[in-house]
Amino acid sequence: MDVQRLELLRELADRGSITAVALATHRTPSAVSQQLKVLEREAGLQLTQRHGRGLVLTDAGRALARSATDVAVSLAKATALWDEFRNNATGDVSLVTFPTAGQMLLPGVIKDLGPGLVLNCADEDPELSDFPALTAEYDIVLAHSISGQLSWAGRGLTVVPLMNKPLDVGLPVGHPLADRAWVRPSDLIGETWIGVSDGYPFERILHAIEQEAGAHLSMAQRFADLALIESFVIAGLGIALVPRYTSSGGQPGRLVLKPLRGVESQRQIVALMRPDRAERLAVRTVLGALRAQALQVQHSHTVK
Amino acid sequence: MDVQRLELLRELADRGSITAVALATHRTPSAVSQQLKVLEREAGLQLTQRHGRGLVLTDAGRALARSATDVAVSLAKATALWDEFRNNATGDVSLVTFPTAGQMLLPGVIKDLGPGLVLNCADEDPELSDFPALTAEYDIVLAHSISGQLSWAGRGLTVVPLMNKPLDVGLPVGHPLADRAWVRPSDLIGETWIGVSDGYPFERILHAIEQEAGAHLSMAQRFADLALIESFVIAGLGIALVPRYTSSGGQPGRLVLKPLRGVESQRQIVALMRPDRAERLAVRTVLGALRAQALQVQHSHTVK
DNA sequence: ATGAATTATTTAGACTAGCTACATGGACGT
DNA sequence: ACGTCCATGTAGCTAGTCTAAATAATTCAT
C-alpha cells in the first residue's frame, strides 16, 4: 500500500474535506479523490461516505487514518535521523502562539536559531481558537493548559510542556502586603479587586481564592486588557491577579508582585503538535530553543 | 523520502548485495542501483561504499536501514489492521523449520488454517544453518534456543517463544529406574550411555549432568541419528537423552521416558521473524496456530 | 597471467502511474 | 429556481521507474 495515499487519508481525517486536503497538499481535488478511490479499491472496503455535499470517514477509514499517523511518525523519524547525520537542522517551521507567550518567548528564540532554520510565526486569540485544529496548519501550536488539564492528550497529538506560568498578586507600591515574601488567600480578604472579564481563565483562580479564604471577593472592575488592569493597580485602585512574566516590564518598581500560596495558580504553556511533525529535526530544534528561552525567562525573574 | 527506496536500503542491509536485493524484489540490479543512487542524492550523504566487487553500507547507511525497519513495521501494522477489518487472513506465508519441530507441529497447523492462507514449508539442517539469515528468505523461521540464550534478540529480529522442548532420559522397559516418577543426575551414575555426536546441543546437557552428579558418564556410543539411538536404548544397550515429544511415537511402551530434574534441560522452540513480517495478519494467524498446536502436543503428552 | 565469472553501474528507451484541466452531478442556501 | 460548493469522472500530459544492453571493476581458476 502506498504511503502517500495513506497520508492523504490522514489529512482527510484531520481536515474533513477533499478540497481542504487538496489545498494543503498542493494538488487538485480531483487528484485527491482519485487517490482515495484507489486506496479504497486496494483496501477492499469503504473508507468514506457521502454526507451532504461533503463526506465523512467510516469507522474503518478512521482506524486506517490513525495507523497512517504511525507510518508518518516513523518516516519523520527516519528523515530526522539523517538530518542529524548531516547536522542539518534547516527548513521552515511554522508556529502559532497566543500573544503573551509570543511576547515572552519568541524574540529570544528567533535570535538563537542558526541560519537556514526559518521560524514562521503567527498569533491567534486564545479565546476564539480551537488549538488542536490549528495543528493542521502550523507545525507548533503554543497553547496554555491549566496544569492537570490535558484535554488534548487523547486526540493523538504530541504535547510538550514548556514552562509554568504562575499568577501573582499585583499590588501598588506601599501596599500593606508589599513587604511580604508571599501571600495567602486569607491575607486577601477585604481587598478591592480588579478582575477579568467573564470566562477568562483567571476567573477560575479567583474562585479558588474565595473558596480557600472562605469569603467573597469584592470585584470593583472587570477588564479584559491586562495593561489596563495593571494601570488601575498602580493607581492604587485595587489589587489584581497578574501573570508573573508578562506584567508591565517597561515600568519596574511601580507594580509589586507577590507569589500566591495555598491556591493552585500554575498554568502551563505547552507546545501542541502533530506527532509526525514533532519528530522533524528542525521542529525539535525550535522546541529546544523554546525550552531554553522559557528557562531563561523564569531564571531572570527569580534572580530579580 | 520515498518508502520504497528506504525498503531497498533495508533489503541491502539484510542481503548484502544489490543483485540479491534485485532477485528478492523482482527487479533488475540496474533498477536497484538507480534507486539507491537517488536515495543517496536525496540524503546528501554516502550510504554505500564499494568493497571489492560488491559494496558495504556506511555507518549512516546502516542507521538509515534500521529506521527503515520501523517504517516497514508501521506499514505492516496498517495493512494488518485493515486485513482485520475485512477478516481476511489470507496470503502466502513461508516457513522453514528444523526436521523435529516440523514433524511435531506442522501437520496439525496446516490442518487448522482456513482457506486462502497457504503455508509454504521447507526444512533446513539446524547444524548447518544460520537462522537469522534465513529470515530474509522465509517469513517464519522455527529455531531452537537453549533457554536464556537469546543471541539473536539484539539483531533486530522478532522472536516469539512457541514451546519448551524438554529432554528426558530414555530407558529400556524393565530398567531399575523405570518405575520412578523422575530421575536426578546422581541416579544416573554408573549407567552406560548412548551419546550424541560432538557438537550437538545435547552434549551441553550431558556435561551439566556430569557436573551435577560429580562423576564421569561412560559413553558407549556416539550417534547423530535419534532413531538409531533409541533403537540401542530399546535393545537394552544403554540409556540416552531423548526429546520428550519426538521420541519414537510409533512403538509405544518399548521406550520409557523419565523427566530429568536438577539440570536445566529446557530447550525452547522459537519463531524468528523480521519485525515487519511478524505484523502481517496471515503471519500472526500462523503463529497462533503454531502456539495452539504446541500446547496440544504438550497436553497430549502430560495426559498420557 | 590470462580468461571467465561475478558485481555494480551507466545509458537509452519504453511503460506506467499520478497529476492537471475541464466537465458533470448532487446537495445546500437564499 | 438559481447560483454555489463539493466531490467525481474523463482525457491527455508529464515525470518517475523499470528493462535491456553495454561498460567497468574485481576476483577466481586454470
XYZ file of C-alpha atoms in Angstrom, chain A:
304
model
C 0.000 0.000 0.000
C 1.277 3.347 -0.902
C 2.256 5.691 1.889
C 1.250 8.802 0.015
C -2.298 7.571 -0.235
C -2.382 6.744 3.459
C -1.099 10.231 4.112
C -3.979 11.673 2.114
C -6.429 9.674 4.186
C -4.860 11.048 7.335
C -5.118 14.579 6.036
C -8.726 13.937 5.232
C -9.311 12.789 8.787
C -7.705 15.989 10.051
C -9.211 18.466 7.637
C -12.549 16.952 6.871
C -12.910 17.762 3.203
C -11.214 16.786 -0.007
C -10.786 20.344 -1.161
C -9.065 21.223 2.104
C -6.705 18.295 1.664
C -6.070 19.293 -1.924
C -5.293 22.834 -0.860
C -2.962 21.685 1.885
C -1.077 19.252 -0.311
C -0.877 21.458 -3.392
C -2.997 19.244 -5.578
C -6.306 19.458 -7.334
C -9.312 17.947 -5.576
C -9.607 15.580 -8.483
C -6.200 14.084 -7.769
C -7.054 13.579 -4.128
C -10.354 11.985 -4.950
C -8.743 9.622 -7.409
C -6.060 8.507 -4.987
C -8.544 7.891 -2.218
C -10.598 5.880 -4.624
C -7.577 3.737 -5.440
C -6.904 3.300 -1.754
C -10.458 2.145 -1.202
C -10.187 -0.322 -4.049
C -6.941 -1.704 -2.636
C -8.359 -1.896 0.866
C -11.464 -3.620 -0.357
C -13.738 -1.733 1.983
C -15.475 1.592 2.163
C -13.396 4.287 3.799
C -15.505 7.367 3.151
C -19.188 8.062 2.973
C -21.043 10.920 1.416
C -22.674 13.236 3.881
C -24.466 16.150 2.375
C -22.225 17.631 -0.242
C -19.109 16.667 1.677
C -18.014 13.329 3.024
C -17.121 11.711 6.318
C -14.878 8.802 7.200
C -16.257 5.412 8.072
C -15.041 3.564 11.165
C -12.589 1.659 9.034
C -11.397 4.886 7.477
C -10.765 6.474 10.834
C -8.865 3.431 12.067
C -6.701 3.380 8.963
C -6.058 7.081 9.284
C -4.855 6.528 12.807
C -2.377 3.891 11.751
C -1.331 6.197 8.942
C -0.132 8.529 11.658
C 2.226 5.859 12.931
C 3.627 5.468 9.469
C 4.120 9.197 9.177
C 5.858 9.277 12.541
C 8.345 6.559 11.708
C 9.010 8.190 8.378
C 9.608 11.527 10.050
C 11.952 9.815 12.479
C 13.910 8.404 9.575
C 14.348 11.751 7.884
C 15.194 13.359 11.226
C 17.848 10.723 11.735
C 19.618 11.531 8.562
C 19.254 15.241 9.165
C 21.162 14.562 12.343
C 23.809 12.742 10.378
C 24.244 15.769 8.206
C 23.938 18.060 11.202
C 21.374 19.846 9.146
C 18.533 21.335 11.170
C 17.199 23.535 8.417
C 13.859 24.168 6.852
C 10.715 26.093 7.567
C 8.909 25.737 10.843
C 5.567 27.410 11.322
C 4.374 28.379 14.747
C 1.255 29.956 16.160
C 1.013 31.403 19.629
C -1.273 33.415 21.830
C 0.064 36.935 22.286
C 1.507 36.819 25.797
C 3.527 33.668 25.224
C 4.813 35.017 21.962
C 5.926 38.256 23.550
C 7.685 36.313 26.278
C 9.483 33.672 24.260
C 9.664 34.262 20.547
C 12.121 37.150 20.184
C 14.750 35.281 22.162
C 14.081 32.059 20.337
C 14.455 33.507 16.882
C 17.801 35.026 17.826
C 19.045 31.629 18.976
C 18.217 29.805 15.771
C 21.025 29.094 13.386
C 20.997 30.057 9.712
C 18.830 28.009 7.419
C 16.173 27.462 10.022
C 13.325 29.842 9.341
C 10.704 30.195 12.025
C 7.415 31.498 10.732
C 5.224 32.883 13.481
C 1.626 33.972 13.770
C -0.663 34.741 16.653
C -4.216 33.747 17.457
C -6.647 34.829 20.103
C -6.641 32.073 22.703
C -10.339 32.554 23.461
C -11.543 32.159 19.931
C -9.276 29.448 18.689
C -9.502 25.705 18.667
C -5.924 24.785 19.443
C -5.981 21.170 18.280
C -7.401 22.217 14.922
C -4.521 24.645 14.452
C -2.034 21.796 14.413
C -3.226 21.044 10.906
C -1.958 24.425 9.734
C 1.045 25.008 11.957
C 3.931 22.802 12.970
C 3.937 24.079 16.539
C 0.949 25.442 18.425
C 1.690 27.251 21.668
C -1.267 26.770 23.956
C -1.894 27.131 27.647
C -3.427 24.497 29.794
C -4.356 24.633 33.446
C -1.964 22.106 34.920
C -3.549 18.702 35.000
C -5.958 19.560 32.253
C -4.594 17.508 29.415
C -7.783 17.545 27.430
C -5.999 17.176 24.112
C -3.630 14.414 25.018
C -6.136 11.828 23.881
C -6.631 13.412 20.492
C -3.484 11.774 19.239
C -1.470 14.963 19.478
C 2.000 15.319 20.920
C 2.074 17.758 23.803
C 5.349 19.061 25.197
C 5.267 21.178 28.363
C 7.415 24.275 28.040
C 7.078 26.309 31.189
C 4.863 27.122 34.100
C 3.100 30.446 34.000
C 2.439 31.337 37.610
C -0.063 34.002 38.509
C 0.979 36.506 41.145
C -0.963 39.054 43.107
C -0.211 42.528 41.850
C -0.083 45.295 44.437
C 0.583 49.028 44.275
C 3.797 50.311 45.811
C 3.324 50.965 49.526
C 0.540 48.450 49.988
C 0.488 46.846 53.474
C 1.254 43.433 51.955
C 4.089 44.753 49.801
C 6.891 43.732 52.150
C 5.722 40.136 52.493
C 7.633 37.394 50.687
C 4.370 35.797 49.603
C 0.673 36.000 50.385
C -2.096 33.551 51.228
C -5.761 33.669 50.278
C -6.726 34.656 53.827
C -4.491 37.747 53.554
C -6.582 38.966 50.661
C -9.944 39.226 52.381
C -11.361 42.729 52.304
C -9.198 43.928 49.408
C -10.701 45.654 46.414
C -10.115 43.648 43.277
C -9.618 44.499 39.649
C -10.949 41.391 37.935
C -11.003 39.949 34.468
C -13.920 39.575 32.107
C -16.186 36.618 32.469
C -14.922 33.390 31.043
C -11.257 34.252 31.174
C -9.034 31.619 32.719
C -8.041 33.823 35.652
C -11.578 33.637 36.931
C -11.208 30.053 37.993
C -8.287 31.088 40.206
C -10.265 33.910 41.754
C -12.993 31.436 42.639
C -10.375 29.165 44.168
C -9.154 32.036 46.340
C -12.703 32.735 47.522
C -13.174 29.087 48.316
C -9.928 28.882 50.231
C -10.343 32.130 52.143
C -13.992 31.426 52.863
C -15.093 34.891 51.885
C -16.397 36.762 48.893
C -14.002 38.984 46.961
C -15.316 42.392 46.094
C -14.746 42.949 42.411
C -14.529 46.666 41.598
C -13.844 46.424 37.869
C -13.794 43.802 35.193
C -11.388 44.330 32.324
C -10.104 42.112 29.545
C -6.922 44.020 28.827
C -4.005 43.297 31.089
C -2.257 46.673 30.725
C -5.469 48.383 31.740
C -5.769 46.236 34.828
C -2.202 46.964 35.814
C -2.618 50.695 35.426
C -5.557 50.541 37.862
C -3.482 48.595 40.357
C -0.580 51.025 40.044
C -3.006 53.859 40.636
C -3.906 52.233 43.950
C -7.479 51.429 42.921
C -7.235 47.761 43.897
C -5.206 44.628 43.585
C -5.318 42.010 40.823
C -4.058 38.716 39.580
C -1.308 39.223 37.026
C 0.907 36.789 35.180
C 4.379 36.958 36.657
C 6.424 37.053 33.481
C 4.409 39.361 31.288
C 3.464 42.102 33.695
C 4.450 45.595 32.601
C 8.129 45.057 32.088
C 8.567 48.661 30.997
C 7.978 50.324 34.347
C 9.710 48.424 37.089
C 9.038 49.345 40.691
C 5.581 50.662 40.083
C 3.908 47.304 40.491
C 4.762 44.788 43.195
C 4.257 41.104 42.523
C 3.740 38.607 45.314
C 3.628 34.843 44.818
C 0.323 33.353 45.866
C 0.459 30.264 48.075
C -2.306 27.931 49.053
C -4.014 28.053 45.670
C -3.097 26.138 42.560
C -2.365 29.044 40.279
C 0.077 27.254 37.997
C -0.908 27.435 34.427
C 1.264 25.826 31.830
C 2.432 26.746 28.379
C 2.613 23.674 26.178
C 3.584 23.031 22.604
C 0.952 21.115 20.674
C 1.945 19.229 17.555
C 1.008 16.501 15.171
C 3.115 13.513 16.212
C 4.902 13.268 12.896
C 5.833 16.921 12.777
C 7.151 16.709 16.318
C 9.824 14.340 15.030
C 11.310 16.687 12.466
C 14.762 17.795 13.450
C 14.022 21.444 12.685
C 10.923 21.296 14.862
C 12.784 19.599 17.678
C 15.450 22.274 17.465
C 12.875 25.036 17.779
C 11.338 23.181 20.689
C 14.696 23.051 22.410
C 15.164 26.783 21.900
C 11.699 27.379 23.336
C 12.534 25.421 26.454
C 15.841 27.200 26.856
C 14.160 30.555 26.489
C 11.475 29.558 28.966
C 14.124 28.615 31.491
C 15.872 31.902 30.967
C 12.679 33.884 31.482
C 11.975 32.030 34.696
C 15.531 32.475 35.885
C 15.735 36.190 35.188
C 12.610 36.731 37.293
C 13.648 34.654 40.262
C 17.037 36.373 40.449
C 15.467 39.804 40.349
